[in-house]
Short mmCIF file of C-alpha atoms in Angstrom, two decimals:
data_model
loop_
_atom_site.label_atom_id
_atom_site.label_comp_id
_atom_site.label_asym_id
_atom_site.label_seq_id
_atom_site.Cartn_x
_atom_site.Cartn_y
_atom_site.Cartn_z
CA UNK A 1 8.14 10.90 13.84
CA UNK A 2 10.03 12.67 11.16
CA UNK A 3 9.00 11.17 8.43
CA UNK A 4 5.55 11.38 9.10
CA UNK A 5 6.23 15.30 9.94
CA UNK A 6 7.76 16.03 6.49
CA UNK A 7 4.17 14.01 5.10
CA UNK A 8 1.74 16.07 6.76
CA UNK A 9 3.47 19.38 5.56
CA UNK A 10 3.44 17.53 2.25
CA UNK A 11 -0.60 17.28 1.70
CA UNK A 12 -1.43 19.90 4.22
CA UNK A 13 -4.11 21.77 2.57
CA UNK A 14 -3.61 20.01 -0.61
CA UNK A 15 -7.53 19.14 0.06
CA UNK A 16 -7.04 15.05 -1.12
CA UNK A 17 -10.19 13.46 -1.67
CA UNK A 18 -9.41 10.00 0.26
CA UNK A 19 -12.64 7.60 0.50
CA UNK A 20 -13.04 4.99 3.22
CA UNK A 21 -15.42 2.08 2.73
CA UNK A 22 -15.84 0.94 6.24
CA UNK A 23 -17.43 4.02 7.35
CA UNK A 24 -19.32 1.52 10.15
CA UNK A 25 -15.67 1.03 12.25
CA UNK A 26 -14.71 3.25 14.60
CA UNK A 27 -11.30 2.96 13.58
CA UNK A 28 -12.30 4.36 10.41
CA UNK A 29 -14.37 6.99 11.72
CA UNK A 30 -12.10 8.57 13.88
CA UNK A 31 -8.88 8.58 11.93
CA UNK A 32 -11.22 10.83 9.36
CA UNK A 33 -12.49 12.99 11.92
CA UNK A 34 -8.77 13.63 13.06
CA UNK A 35 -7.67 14.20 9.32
CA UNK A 36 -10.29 16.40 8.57
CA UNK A 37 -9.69 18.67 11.59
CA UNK A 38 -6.08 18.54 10.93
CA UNK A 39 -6.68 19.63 7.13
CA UNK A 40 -4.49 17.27 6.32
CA UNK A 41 -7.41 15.46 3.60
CA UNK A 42 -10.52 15.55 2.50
CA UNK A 43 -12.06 12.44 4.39
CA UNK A 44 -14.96 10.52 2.71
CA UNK A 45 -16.66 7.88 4.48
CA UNK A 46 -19.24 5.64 3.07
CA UNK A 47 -22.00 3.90 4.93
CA UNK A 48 -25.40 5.41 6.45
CA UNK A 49 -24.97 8.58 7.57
CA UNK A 50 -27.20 7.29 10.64
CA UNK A 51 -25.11 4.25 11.47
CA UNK A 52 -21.56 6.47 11.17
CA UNK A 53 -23.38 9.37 13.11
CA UNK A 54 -24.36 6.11 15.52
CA UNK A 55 -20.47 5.22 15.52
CA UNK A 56 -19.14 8.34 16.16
CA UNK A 57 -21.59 9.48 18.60
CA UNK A 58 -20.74 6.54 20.63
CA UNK A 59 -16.84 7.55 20.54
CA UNK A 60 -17.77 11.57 21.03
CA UNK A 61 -16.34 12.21 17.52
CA UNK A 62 -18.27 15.07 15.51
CA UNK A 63 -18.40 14.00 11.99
CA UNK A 64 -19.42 17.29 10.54
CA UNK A 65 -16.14 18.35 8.80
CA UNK A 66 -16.74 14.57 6.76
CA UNK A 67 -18.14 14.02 3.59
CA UNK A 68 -20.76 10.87 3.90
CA UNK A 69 -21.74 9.04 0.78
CA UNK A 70 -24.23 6.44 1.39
CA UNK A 71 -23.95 3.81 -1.80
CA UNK A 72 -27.63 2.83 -1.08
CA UNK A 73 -29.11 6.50 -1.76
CA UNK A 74 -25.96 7.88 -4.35
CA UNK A 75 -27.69 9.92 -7.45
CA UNK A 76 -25.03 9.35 -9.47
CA UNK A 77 -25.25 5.61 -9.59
CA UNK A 78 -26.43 4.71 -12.44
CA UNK A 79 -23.39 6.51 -14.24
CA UNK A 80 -20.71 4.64 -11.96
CA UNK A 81 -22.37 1.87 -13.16
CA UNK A 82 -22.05 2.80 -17.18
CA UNK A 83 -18.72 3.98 -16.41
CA UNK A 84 -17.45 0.29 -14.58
CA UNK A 85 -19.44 -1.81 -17.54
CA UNK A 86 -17.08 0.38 -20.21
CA UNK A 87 -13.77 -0.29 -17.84
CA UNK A 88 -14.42 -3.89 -18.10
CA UNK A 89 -14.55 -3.82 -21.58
CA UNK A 90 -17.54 -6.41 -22.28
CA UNK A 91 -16.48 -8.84 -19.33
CA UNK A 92 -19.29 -7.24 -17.20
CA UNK A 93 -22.95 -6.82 -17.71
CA UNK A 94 -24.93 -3.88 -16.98
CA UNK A 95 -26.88 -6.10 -14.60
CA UNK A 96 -23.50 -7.47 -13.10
CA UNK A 97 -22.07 -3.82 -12.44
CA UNK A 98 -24.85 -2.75 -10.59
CA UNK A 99 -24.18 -6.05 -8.04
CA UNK A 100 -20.41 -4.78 -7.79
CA UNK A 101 -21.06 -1.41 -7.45
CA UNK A 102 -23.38 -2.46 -4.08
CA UNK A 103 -20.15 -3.73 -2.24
CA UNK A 104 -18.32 -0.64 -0.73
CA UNK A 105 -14.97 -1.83 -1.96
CA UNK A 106 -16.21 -1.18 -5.28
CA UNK A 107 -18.21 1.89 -4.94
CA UNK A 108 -14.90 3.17 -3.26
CA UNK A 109 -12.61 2.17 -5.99
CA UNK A 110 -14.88 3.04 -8.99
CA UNK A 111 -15.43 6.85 -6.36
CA UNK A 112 -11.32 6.77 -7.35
CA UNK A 113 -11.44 5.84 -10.55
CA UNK A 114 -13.78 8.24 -11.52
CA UNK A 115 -11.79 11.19 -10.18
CA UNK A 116 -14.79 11.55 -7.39
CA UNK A 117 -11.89 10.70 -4.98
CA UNK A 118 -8.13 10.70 -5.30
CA UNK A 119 -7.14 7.93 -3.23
CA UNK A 120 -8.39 5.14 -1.05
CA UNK A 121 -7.98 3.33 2.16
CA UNK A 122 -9.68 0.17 2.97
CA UNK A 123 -9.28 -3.33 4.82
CA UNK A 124 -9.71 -2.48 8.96
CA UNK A 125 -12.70 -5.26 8.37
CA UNK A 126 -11.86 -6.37 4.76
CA UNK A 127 -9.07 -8.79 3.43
CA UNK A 128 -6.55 -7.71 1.17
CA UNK A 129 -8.17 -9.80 -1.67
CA UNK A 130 -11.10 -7.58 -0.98
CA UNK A 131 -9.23 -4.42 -1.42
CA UNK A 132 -6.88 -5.30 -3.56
CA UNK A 133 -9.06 -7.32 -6.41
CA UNK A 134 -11.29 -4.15 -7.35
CA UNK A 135 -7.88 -1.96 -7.42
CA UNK A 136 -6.69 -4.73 -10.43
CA UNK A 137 -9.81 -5.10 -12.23
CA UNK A 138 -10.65 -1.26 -12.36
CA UNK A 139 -7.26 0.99 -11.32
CA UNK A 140 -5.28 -1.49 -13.17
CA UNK A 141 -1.48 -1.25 -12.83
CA UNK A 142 0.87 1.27 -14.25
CA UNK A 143 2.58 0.71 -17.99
CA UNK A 144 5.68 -1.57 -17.28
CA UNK A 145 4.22 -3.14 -14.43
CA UNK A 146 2.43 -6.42 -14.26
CA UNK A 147 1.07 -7.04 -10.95
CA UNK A 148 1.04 -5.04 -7.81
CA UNK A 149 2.58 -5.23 -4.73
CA UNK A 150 2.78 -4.70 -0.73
CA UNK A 151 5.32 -2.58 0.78
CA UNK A 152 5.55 -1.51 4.64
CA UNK A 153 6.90 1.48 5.95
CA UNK A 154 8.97 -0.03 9.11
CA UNK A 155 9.73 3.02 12.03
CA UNK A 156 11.42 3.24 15.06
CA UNK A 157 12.89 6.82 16.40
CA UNK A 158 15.29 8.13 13.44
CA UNK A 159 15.34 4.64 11.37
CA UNK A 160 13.02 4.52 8.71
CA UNK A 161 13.14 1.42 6.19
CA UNK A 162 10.83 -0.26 3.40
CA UNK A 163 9.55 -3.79 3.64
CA UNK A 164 7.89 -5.36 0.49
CA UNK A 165 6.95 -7.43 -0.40
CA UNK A 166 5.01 -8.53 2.27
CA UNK A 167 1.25 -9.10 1.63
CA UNK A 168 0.26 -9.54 -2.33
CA UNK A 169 2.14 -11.67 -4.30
CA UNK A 170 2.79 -15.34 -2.69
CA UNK A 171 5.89 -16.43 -5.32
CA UNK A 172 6.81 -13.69 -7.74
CA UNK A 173 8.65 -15.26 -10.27
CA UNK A 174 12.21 -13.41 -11.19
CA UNK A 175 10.48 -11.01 -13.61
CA UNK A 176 7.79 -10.16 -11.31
CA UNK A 177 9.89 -9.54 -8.39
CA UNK A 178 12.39 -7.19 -10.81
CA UNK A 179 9.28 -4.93 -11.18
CA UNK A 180 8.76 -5.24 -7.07
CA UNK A 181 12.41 -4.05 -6.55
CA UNK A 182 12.06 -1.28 -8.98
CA UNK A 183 8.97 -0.03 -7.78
CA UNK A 184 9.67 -0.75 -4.29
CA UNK A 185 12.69 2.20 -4.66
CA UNK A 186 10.61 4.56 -6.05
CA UNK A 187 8.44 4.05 -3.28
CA UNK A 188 11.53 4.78 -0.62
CA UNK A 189 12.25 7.82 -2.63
CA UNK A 190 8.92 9.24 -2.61
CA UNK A 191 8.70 8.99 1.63
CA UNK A 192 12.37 9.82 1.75
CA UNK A 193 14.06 6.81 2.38
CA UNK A 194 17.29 6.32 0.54
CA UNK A 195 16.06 3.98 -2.32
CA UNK A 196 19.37 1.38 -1.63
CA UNK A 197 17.63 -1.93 -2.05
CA UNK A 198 18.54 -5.48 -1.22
CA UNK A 199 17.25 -8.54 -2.87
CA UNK A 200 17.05 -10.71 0.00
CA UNK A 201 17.83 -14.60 0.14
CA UNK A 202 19.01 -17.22 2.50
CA UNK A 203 22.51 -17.13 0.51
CA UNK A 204 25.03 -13.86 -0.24
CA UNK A 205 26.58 -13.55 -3.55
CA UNK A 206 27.24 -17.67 -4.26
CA UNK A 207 27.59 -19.05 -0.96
CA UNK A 208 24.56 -21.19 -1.37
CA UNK A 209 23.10 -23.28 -4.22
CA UNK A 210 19.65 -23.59 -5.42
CA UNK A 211 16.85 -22.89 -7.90
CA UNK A 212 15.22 -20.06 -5.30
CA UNK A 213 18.95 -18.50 -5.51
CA UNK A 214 18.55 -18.36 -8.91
CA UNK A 215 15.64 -16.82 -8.83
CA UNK A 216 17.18 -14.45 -6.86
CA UNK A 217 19.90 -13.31 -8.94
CA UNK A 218 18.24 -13.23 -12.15
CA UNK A 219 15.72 -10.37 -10.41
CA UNK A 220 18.45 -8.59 -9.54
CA UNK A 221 19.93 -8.60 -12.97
CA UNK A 222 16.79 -7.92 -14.47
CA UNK A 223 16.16 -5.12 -11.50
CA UNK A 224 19.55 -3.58 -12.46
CA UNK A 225 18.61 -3.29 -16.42
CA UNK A 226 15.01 -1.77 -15.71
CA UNK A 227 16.43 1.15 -13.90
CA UNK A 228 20.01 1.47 -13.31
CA UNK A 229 19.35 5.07 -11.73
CA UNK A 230 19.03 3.48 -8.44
CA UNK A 231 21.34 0.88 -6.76
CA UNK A 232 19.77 -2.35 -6.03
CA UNK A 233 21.96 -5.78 -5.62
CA UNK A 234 21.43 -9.02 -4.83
CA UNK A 235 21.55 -12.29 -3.52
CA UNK A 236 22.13 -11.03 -0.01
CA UNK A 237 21.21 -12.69 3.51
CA UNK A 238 20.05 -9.77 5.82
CA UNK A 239 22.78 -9.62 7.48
CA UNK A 240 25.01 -8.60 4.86
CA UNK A 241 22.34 -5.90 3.83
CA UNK A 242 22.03 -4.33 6.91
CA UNK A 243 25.49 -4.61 8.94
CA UNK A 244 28.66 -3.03 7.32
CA UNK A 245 31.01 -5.30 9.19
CA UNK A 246 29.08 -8.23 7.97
CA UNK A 247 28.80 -6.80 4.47
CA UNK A 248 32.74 -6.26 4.70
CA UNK A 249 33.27 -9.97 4.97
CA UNK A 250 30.35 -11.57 2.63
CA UNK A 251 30.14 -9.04 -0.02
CA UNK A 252 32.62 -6.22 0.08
CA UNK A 253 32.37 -5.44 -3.29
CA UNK A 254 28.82 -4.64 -3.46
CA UNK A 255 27.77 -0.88 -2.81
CA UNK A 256 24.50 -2.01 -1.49
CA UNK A 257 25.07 -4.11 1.17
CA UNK A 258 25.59 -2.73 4.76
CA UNK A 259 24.25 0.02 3.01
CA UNK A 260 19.98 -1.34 2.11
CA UNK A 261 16.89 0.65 3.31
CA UNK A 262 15.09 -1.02 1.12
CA UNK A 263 14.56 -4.94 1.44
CA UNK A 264 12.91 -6.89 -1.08
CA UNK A 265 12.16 -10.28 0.04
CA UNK A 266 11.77 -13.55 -2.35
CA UNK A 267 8.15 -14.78 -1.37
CA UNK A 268 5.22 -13.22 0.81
CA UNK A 269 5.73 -16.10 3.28
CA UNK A 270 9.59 -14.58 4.31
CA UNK A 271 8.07 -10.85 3.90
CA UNK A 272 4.88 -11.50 5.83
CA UNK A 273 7.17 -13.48 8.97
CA UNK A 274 9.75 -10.53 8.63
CA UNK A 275 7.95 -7.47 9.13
CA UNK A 276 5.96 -8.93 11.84
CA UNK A 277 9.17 -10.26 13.88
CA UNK A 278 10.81 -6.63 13.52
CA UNK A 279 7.46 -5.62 14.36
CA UNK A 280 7.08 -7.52 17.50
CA UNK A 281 10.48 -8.19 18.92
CA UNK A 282 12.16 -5.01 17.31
CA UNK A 283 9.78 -2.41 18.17
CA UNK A 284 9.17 -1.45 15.07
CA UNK A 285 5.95 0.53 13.65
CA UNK A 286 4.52 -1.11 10.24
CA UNK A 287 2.76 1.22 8.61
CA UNK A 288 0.81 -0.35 5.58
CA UNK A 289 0.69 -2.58 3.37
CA UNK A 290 1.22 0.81 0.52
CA UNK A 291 0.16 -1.05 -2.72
CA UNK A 292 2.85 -0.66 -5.10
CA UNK A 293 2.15 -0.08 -9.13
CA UNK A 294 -1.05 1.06 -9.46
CA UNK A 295 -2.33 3.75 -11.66
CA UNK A 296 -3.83 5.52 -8.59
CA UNK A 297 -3.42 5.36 -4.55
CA UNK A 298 -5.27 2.20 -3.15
CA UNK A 299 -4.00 1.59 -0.20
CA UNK A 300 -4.68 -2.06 2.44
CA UNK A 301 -5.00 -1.81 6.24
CA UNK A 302 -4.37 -4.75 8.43
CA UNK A 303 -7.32 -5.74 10.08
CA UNK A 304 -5.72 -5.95 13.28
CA UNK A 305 -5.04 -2.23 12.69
CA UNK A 306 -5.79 1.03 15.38
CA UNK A 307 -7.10 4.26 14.48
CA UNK A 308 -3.13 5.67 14.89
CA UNK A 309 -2.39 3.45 11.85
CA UNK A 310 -5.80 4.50 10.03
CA UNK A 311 -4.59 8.08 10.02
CA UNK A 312 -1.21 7.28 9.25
CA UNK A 313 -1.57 5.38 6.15
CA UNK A 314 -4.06 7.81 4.87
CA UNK A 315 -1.03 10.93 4.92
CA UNK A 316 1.09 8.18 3.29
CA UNK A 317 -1.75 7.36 0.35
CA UNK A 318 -2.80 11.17 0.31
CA UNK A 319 1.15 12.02 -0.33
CA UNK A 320 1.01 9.18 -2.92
CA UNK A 321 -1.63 11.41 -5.22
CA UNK A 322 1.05 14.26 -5.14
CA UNK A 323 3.94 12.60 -7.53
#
């Protein structure tokens, strides 16, 4: 795959420091092994160096290229925990910290936040609230942005397009999805897909009334404002994103439509069913979810993943530390 060509000359030998939590899945344990011999990151795994020796043995991986942090035995753990009781900012107690710091989620993200590590993957036997509420409480998002996102990576031969969002936020209000749109473009631009993006909807430009229209087109306006460097339009149906005859007759004076790479849909319930029906009936590879907006790479497997989408989302977080 191309794009995932132009990636690994992108962070080869860069030597990113990308932790995994779930160093006890085999998934986990092998993408590493494969992206430390491949020098395309600096793998480290966390768990019992005897249970992921126990893992890897059983899958004839050799783990000695990996860096293995067990939480239990770290040296360093009683500053992680001073360090996560002054990011909190008197929510959390020194007593508290110590609990958080035992689950691997947070050891990981606090590893990140820290500079310890530069990114992190997580979620092959986690939820997405499990990765994904550590990232908020300690990465925090960027300046301008209030809430993070999902995005997916969709692949097939020589078409590459951006999902989002499709796993975080269940009704983004029009502000909130704005901030998707705009960060879902800078996204596409950082993995080379033309950052064209598409405010999707069940209605193109008018032809259908309602509140969630509305909703719709005041993102888009709002979208427009926050960076009118890149071209992003709305209300459109699919259809009139992605086909040019179809964009001819529903919007033809729109420069994104028939044009989109990037499609940014209204709710999680529409993203979530969308990706997963070009996924399974189109043949498409979703690579992700890429969280969107936070200060530093945190990045969510599906845990329905396979090691092929392991390594692949770790090149796409390690690229993410190079902007």
């Amino acid at each position: 795959m191309e794009l995932f060509e132009g990636l690994k000359a992108k962070v080869s030998g860069k030597n990113i420091k990308v932790v995994f939590p779930e160093g006890s899945d085999a998934r986990i344990v092998g993408a590493a092994v494969r992206l430390a011999s491949d020098g395309l990151c600096h793998p480290i795994v966390l768990g019992s160096r005897e249970e992921i020796t126990r893992v890897a043995d059983e899958k004839g991986f050799m783990v000695d290229r990996l860096e293995i942090i067990d939480p239990k035995e770290y040296a360093e753990k009683d500053a992680m925990i001073d360090a996560l009781v002054e990011r909190r900012n008197g929510k959390l107690t020194r007593e508290d910290a110590a609990k958080w710091v035992e689950n691997v989620n947070y050891f990981g993200t606090m590893l990140t936040y820290m500079g310890l590590a530069d990114a992190m993957v997580s979620g092959a036997i986690h939820s997405t609230g499990d990765t994904v509420r550590p990232a908020l409480q300690i990465i925090k998002t960027k300046p301008g942005v209030s809430r993070t996102s999902g995005a997916f990576i969709m692949s097939k031969r020589n078409e590459t397009y951006l999902f989002s969002d499709c796993a975080i936020n269940i009704n983004p209000n029009a502000q909130e999805l704005a901030e998707i749109a705009v960060e879902s473009a800078r996204t596409a631009e950082l993995f080379g897909i033309d950052p064209i993006v598409a405010l999707m909807s069940f209605s193109t430009k008018g032809s259908a009334k309602d509140p969630i229209v509305d909703k719709v087109v005041e993102a888009t306006r709002i979208a427009q404002e926050l960076a009118p460097e890149y071209q992003i339009d709305g209300e459109l149906q699919f259809d009139a994103a992605f086909a040019p005859t179809v964009a001819a007759l529903k919007a033809p004076e729109s420069k994104v439509a028939g044009q989109a790479k990037v499609f940014v849909f209204p709710e999680i319930q529409s993203g979530n069913i969308g990706y997963k029906i070009a996924q399974r009936l189109g043949g498409f590879e979703a690579i992700g979810p890429i969280l969107q907006g936070l200060n530093k790479p945190i990045s969510d497997l599906s845990r329905g993943c396979v090691e092929e989408d392991v390594y692949k989302l770790a090149i796409i977080t390690a690229a993410q530390t190079l902007i």
